[in-house]
Coordinates of C-alpha atoms in Angstrom, one line a residue:
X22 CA 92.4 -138.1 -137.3
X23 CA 95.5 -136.3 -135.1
X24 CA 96.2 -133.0 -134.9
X25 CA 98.3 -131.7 -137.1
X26 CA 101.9 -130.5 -135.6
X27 CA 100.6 -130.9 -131.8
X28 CA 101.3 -133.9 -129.6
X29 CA 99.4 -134.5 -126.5
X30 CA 101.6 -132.3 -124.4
X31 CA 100.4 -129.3 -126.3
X32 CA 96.5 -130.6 -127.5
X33 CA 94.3 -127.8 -126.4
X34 CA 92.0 -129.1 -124.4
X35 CA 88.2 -127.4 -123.1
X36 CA 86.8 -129.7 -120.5
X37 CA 82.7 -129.5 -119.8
X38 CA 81.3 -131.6 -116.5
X39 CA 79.7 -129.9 -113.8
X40 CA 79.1 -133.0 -110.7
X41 CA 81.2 -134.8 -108.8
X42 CA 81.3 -137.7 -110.9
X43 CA 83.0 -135.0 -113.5
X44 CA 86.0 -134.3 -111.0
X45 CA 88.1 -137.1 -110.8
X46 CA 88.9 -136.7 -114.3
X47 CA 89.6 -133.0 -114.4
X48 CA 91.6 -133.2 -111.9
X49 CA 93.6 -136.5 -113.5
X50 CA 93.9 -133.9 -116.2
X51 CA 95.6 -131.2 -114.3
X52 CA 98.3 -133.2 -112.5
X53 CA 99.3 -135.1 -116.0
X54 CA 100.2 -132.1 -117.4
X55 CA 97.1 -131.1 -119.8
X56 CA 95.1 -128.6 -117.9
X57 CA 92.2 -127.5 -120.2
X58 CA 92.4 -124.0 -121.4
X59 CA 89.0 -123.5 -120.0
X60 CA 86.4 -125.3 -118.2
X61 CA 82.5 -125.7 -118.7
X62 CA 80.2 -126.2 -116.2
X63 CA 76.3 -125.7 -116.1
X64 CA 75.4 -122.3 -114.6
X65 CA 75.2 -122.4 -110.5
X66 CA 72.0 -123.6 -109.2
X67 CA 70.3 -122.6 -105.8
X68 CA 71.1 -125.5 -103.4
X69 CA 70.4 -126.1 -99.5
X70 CA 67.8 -124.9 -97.4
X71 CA 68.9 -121.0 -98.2
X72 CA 68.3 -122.1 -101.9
X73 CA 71.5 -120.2 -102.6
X74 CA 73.0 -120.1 -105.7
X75 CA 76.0 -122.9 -105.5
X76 CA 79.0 -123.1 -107.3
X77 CA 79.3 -127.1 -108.7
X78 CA 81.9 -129.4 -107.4
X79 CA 83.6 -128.7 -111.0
X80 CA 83.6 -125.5 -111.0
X81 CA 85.3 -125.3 -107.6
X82 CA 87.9 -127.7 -108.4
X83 CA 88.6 -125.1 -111.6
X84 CA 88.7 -122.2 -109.7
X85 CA 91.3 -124.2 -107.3
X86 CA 93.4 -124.7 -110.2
X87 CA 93.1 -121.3 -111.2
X88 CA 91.6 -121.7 -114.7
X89 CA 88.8 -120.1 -116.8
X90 CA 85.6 -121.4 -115.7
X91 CA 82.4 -120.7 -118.9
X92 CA 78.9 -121.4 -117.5
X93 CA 76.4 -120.7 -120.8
X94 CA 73.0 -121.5 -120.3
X95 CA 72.7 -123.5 -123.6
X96 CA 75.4 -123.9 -126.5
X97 CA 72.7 -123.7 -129.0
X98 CA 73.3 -120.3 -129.7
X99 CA 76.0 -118.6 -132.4
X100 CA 77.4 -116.4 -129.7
X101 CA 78.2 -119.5 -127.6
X102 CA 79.7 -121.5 -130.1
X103 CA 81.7 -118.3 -131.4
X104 CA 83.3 -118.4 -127.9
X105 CA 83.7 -121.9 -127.6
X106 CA 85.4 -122.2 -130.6
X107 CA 87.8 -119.0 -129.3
X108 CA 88.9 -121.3 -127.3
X109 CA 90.9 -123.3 -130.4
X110 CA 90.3 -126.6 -128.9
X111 CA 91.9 -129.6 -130.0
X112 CA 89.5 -131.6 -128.4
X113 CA 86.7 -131.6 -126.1
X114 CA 86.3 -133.8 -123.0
X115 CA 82.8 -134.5 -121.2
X116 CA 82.1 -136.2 -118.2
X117 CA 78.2 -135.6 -116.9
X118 CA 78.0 -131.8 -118.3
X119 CA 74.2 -132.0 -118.7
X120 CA 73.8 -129.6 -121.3
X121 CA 73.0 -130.7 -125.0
X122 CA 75.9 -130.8 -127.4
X123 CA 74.5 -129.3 -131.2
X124 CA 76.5 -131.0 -134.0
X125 CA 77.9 -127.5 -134.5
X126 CA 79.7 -127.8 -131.4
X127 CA 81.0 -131.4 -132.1
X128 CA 82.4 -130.3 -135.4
X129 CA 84.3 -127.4 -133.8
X130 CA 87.7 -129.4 -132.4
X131 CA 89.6 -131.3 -135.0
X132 CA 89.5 -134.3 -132.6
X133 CA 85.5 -133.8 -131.6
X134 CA 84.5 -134.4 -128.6
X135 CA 85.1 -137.3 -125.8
X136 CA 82.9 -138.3 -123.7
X137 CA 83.3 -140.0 -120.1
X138 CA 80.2 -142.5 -120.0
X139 CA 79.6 -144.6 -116.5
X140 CA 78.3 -147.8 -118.6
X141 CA 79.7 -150.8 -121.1
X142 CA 78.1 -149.6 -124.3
X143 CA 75.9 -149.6 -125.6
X144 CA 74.7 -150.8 -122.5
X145 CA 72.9 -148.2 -120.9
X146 CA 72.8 -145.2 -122.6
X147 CA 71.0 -142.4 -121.0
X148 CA 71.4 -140.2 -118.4
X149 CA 71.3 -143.3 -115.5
X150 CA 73.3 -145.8 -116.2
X151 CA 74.9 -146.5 -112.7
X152 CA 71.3 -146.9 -110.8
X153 CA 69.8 -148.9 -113.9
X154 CA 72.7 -151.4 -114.3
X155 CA 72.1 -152.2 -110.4
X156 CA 68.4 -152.2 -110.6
X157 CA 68.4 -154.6 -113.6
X158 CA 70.8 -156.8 -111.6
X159 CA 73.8 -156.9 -113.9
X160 CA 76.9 -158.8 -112.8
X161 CA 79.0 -155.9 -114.2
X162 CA 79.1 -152.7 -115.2
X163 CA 82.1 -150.3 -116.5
X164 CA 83.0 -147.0 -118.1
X165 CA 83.9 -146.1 -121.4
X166 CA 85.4 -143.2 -123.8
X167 CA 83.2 -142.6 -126.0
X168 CA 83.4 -140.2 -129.5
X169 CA 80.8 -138.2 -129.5
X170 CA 78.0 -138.2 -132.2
X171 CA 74.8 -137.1 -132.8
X172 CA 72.3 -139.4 -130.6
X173 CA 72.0 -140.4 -127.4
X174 CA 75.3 -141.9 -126.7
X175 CA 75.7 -143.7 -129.9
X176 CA 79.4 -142.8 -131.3
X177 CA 82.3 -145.0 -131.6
X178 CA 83.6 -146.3 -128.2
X179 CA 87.4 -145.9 -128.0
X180 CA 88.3 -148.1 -124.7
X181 CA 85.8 -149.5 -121.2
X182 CA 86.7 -151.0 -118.1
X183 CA 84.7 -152.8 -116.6
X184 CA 83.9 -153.4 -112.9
X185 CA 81.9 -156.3 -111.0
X186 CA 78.5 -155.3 -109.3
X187 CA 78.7 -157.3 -105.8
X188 CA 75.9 -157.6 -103.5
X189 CA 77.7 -154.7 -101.6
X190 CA 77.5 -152.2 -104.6
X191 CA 75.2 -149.0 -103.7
X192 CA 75.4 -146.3 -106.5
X193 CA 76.8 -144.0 -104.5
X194 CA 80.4 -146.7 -104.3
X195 CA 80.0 -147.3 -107.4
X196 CA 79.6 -143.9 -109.1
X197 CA 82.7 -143.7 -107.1
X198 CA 84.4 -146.3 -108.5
X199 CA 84.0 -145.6 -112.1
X200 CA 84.8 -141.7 -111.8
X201 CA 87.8 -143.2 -110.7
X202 CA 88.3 -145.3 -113.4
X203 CA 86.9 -142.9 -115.7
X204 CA 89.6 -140.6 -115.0
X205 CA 92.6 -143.3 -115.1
X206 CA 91.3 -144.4 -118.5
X207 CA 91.2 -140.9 -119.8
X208 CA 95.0 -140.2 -119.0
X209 CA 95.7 -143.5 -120.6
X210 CA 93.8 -143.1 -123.5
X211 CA 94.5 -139.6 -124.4
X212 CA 98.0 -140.0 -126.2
X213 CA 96.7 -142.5 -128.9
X214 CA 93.5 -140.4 -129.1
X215 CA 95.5 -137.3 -129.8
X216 CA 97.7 -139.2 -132.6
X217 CA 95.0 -140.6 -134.3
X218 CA 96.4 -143.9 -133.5
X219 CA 93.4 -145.3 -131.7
X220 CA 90.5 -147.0 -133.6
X221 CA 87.2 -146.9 -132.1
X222 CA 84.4 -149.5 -132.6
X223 CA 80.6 -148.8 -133.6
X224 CA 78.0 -149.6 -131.1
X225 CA 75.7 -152.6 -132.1
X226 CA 72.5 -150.8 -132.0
X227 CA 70.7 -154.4 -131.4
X228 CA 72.6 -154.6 -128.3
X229 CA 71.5 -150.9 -126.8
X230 CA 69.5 -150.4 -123.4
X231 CA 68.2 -147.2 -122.5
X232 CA 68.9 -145.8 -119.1
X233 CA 66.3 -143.5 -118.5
X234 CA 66.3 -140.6 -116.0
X235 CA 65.6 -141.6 -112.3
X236 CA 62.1 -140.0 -111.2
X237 CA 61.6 -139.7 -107.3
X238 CA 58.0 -141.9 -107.2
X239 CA 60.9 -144.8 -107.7
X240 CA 61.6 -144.6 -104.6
X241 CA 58.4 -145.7 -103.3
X242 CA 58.8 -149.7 -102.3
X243 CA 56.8 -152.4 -103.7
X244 CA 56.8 -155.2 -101.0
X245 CA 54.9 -157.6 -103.7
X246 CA 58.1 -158.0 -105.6
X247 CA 60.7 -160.3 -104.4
X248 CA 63.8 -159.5 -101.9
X249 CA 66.0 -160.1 -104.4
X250 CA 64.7 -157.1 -106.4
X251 CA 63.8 -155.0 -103.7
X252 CA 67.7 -155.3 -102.1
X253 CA 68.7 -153.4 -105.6
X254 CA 66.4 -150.8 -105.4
X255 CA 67.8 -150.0 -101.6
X256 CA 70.9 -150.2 -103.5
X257 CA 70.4 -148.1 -106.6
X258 CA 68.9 -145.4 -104.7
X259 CA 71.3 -144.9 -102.1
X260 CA 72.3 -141.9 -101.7
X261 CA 69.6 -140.5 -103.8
X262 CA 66.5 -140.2 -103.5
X263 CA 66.1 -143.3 -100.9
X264 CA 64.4 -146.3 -100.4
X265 CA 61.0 -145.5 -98.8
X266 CA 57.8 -147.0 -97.4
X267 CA 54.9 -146.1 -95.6
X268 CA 54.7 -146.8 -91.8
X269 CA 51.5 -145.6 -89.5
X270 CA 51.6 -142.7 -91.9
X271 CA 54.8 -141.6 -92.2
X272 CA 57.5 -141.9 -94.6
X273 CA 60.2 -144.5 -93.8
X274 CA 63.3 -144.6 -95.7
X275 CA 65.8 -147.4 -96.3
X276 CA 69.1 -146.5 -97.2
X277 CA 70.1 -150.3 -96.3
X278 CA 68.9 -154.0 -96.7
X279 CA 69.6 -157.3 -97.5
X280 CA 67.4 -160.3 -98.9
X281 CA 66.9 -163.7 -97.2
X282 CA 65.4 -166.7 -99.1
X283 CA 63.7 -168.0 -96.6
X284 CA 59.5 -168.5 -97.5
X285 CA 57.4 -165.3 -96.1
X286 CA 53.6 -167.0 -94.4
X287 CA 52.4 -163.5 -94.3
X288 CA 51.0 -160.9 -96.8
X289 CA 53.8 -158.6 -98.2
X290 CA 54.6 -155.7 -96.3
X291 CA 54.3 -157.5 -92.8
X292 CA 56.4 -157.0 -90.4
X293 CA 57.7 -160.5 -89.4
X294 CA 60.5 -159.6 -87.2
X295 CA 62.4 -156.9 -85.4
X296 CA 65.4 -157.1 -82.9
X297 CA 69.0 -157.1 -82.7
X298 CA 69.5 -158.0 -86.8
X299 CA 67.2 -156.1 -88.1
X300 CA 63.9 -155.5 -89.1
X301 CA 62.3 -158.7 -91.2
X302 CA 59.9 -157.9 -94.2
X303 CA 57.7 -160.4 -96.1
X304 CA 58.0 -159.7 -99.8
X305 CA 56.3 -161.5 -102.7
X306 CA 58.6 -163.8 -102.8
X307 CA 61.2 -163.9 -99.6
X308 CA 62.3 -161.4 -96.9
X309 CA 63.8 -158.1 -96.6
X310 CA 65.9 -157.2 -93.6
X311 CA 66.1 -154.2 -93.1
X312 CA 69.2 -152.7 -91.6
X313 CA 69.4 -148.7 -91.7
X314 CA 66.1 -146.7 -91.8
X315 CA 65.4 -142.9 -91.2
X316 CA 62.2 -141.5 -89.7
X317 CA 60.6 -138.2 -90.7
X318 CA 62.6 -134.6 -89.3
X319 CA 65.4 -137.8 -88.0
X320 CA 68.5 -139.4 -88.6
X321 CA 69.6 -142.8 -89.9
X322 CA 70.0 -145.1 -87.7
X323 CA 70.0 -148.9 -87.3
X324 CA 67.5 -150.8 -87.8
X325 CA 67.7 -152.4 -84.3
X326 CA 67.2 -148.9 -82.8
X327 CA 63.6 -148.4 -84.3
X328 CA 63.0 -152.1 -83.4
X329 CA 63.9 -151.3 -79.9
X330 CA 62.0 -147.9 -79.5
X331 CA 58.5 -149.1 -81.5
X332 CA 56.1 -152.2 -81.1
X333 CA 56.4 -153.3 -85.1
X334 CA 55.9 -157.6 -85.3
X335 CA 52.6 -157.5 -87.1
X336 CA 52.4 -154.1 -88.8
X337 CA 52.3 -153.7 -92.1
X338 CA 54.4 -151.6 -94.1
X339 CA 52.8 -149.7 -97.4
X340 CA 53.4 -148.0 -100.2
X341 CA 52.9 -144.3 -101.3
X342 CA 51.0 -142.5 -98.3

């Protein structure tokens, strides 16, 4: 339902995203003329090697813009909801917030809450849809506004667009991509939202994946599995956490590769070849070339370099060390 006697240019708007992925959308916000009366973000966290407490990327962005920035700990509580709701939202918007939303909180705004969800539902619900959607291998991908509901991402989806997933497509471009979009669909969206003229669509729970949290033992290649499937995991974990494999010892990382179907005559993990294109890999089924590693206390670099500077044709590369 609208809001009664308030059109979009005066909806009350509270915001809640705390990453980067949250920004593009905040600040679509602010230059279309509905600046949220107040912004949450999750409390600063120590970051860098000081471990210093760090204001997010949203909370900087608010702070730019000059408006009230709330950092609770938890909304579970009565005296956060009590000043949430002195807030008189119309509506609340989430993009990657990362604190739990109680029903009490969704109930507080006439309009509920909207939420900015990097994935075609209910496709990937879950907290990583960007890196799961790459490591399955889908052909596509998008983002959608979602209602909010109780559940893991399971309300009514208002709008998605959706993006291809080329053989190019790391999570870090593509996280990119759909804040962008994220943020264009939310402008868009908003008036009909607002009016109550937009009709939003159930999920088909039959349909739904889960995208679970990304642990860092991920990381860890598996040369047994094919190229195919090891060129998405360089892809879904770049930038974060990396790609890595054991060499003499040490932790190699990948942050970029590519498969070649060409048949491997040596046990997975050998290195076949290593010059001027790369570094070739036998997988359990085809080769990895690998094209940008990094070496312990070092910085990326090509592939040719560490070629160049280290004896590799015949060594094996492992897992976990």
């Amino acid at each position: 339902m609208g809001v009664a006697d308030t059109d979009v240019e005066s909806l009350r708007i509270v915001y809640a995203g705390t990453p980067d992925f949250a920004v593009p959308a905040l600040e679509a916000l602010i230059e279309s003329g509905h600046a949220p009366v107040a912004v949450y973000t999750q409390p600063d966290r120590p970051a860098g090697r000081g471990r210093k407490r760090r204001p997010g990327p949203v909370k900087q962005v608010a702070e730019g813009a000059g408006l009230p920035v709330v950092q609770p700990e938890s909304l579970k509580g009565a005296e956060a909801q009590a000043e949430l709701a002195a807030w008189r939202p119309d509506i609340l918007i989430v993009a990657a917030y990362g604190l739990i939303l109680p029903r009490a909180v969704l109930a507080l705004p006439p309009l509920g809450g909207l939420n900015i969800h990097a994935s075609l539902l209910p496709r990937w619900r879950g907290a990583a849809p960007i890196h799961r959607a790459i490591l399955a291998g889908d052909a596509e991908t998008g983002v959608c506004l979602m209602q909010m509901a109780p559940g893991l991402d399971t309300g009514p989806v208002h709008a998605c667009r959706r993006t291809p997933i080329t053989p190019e497509t790391t999570t870090g471009s593509l996280h990119d991509t759909l804040a962008r979009q994220g943020a264009q669909l939310l402008v868009e969206q908003l008036p009909a939202i607002a009016a109550g003229e937009s009709a939003p669509w159930p999920q088909d729970d039959a349909q739904a994946t889960y995208a679970r949290k990304l642990e860092k033992q991920e990381a860890w290649v598996d040369w047994s599995q094919s190229s195919p499937a090891l060129d998405r995991q360089v892809r879904a974990f770049n930038p974060w956490p990396v790609a890595q494999t054991g060499w003499q010892g040490q932790v190699v990382r990948v942050h970029a590769a590519s498969p070649i179907a060409v048949a491997a005559d040596a046990a997975p993990g050998t290195i076949l070849e290593a010059g001027p294109e790369g570094v070739d890999v036998a997988t359990g089924d085809g080769v990895l070339r690998l094209q940008t590693v990094q070496l312990p206390g070092r910085r990326a670099v090509a592939a040719s370099d560490w070629a160049r500077n280290a004896d590799l044709v015949g060594q094996t590369l492992t897992g976990a060390v």
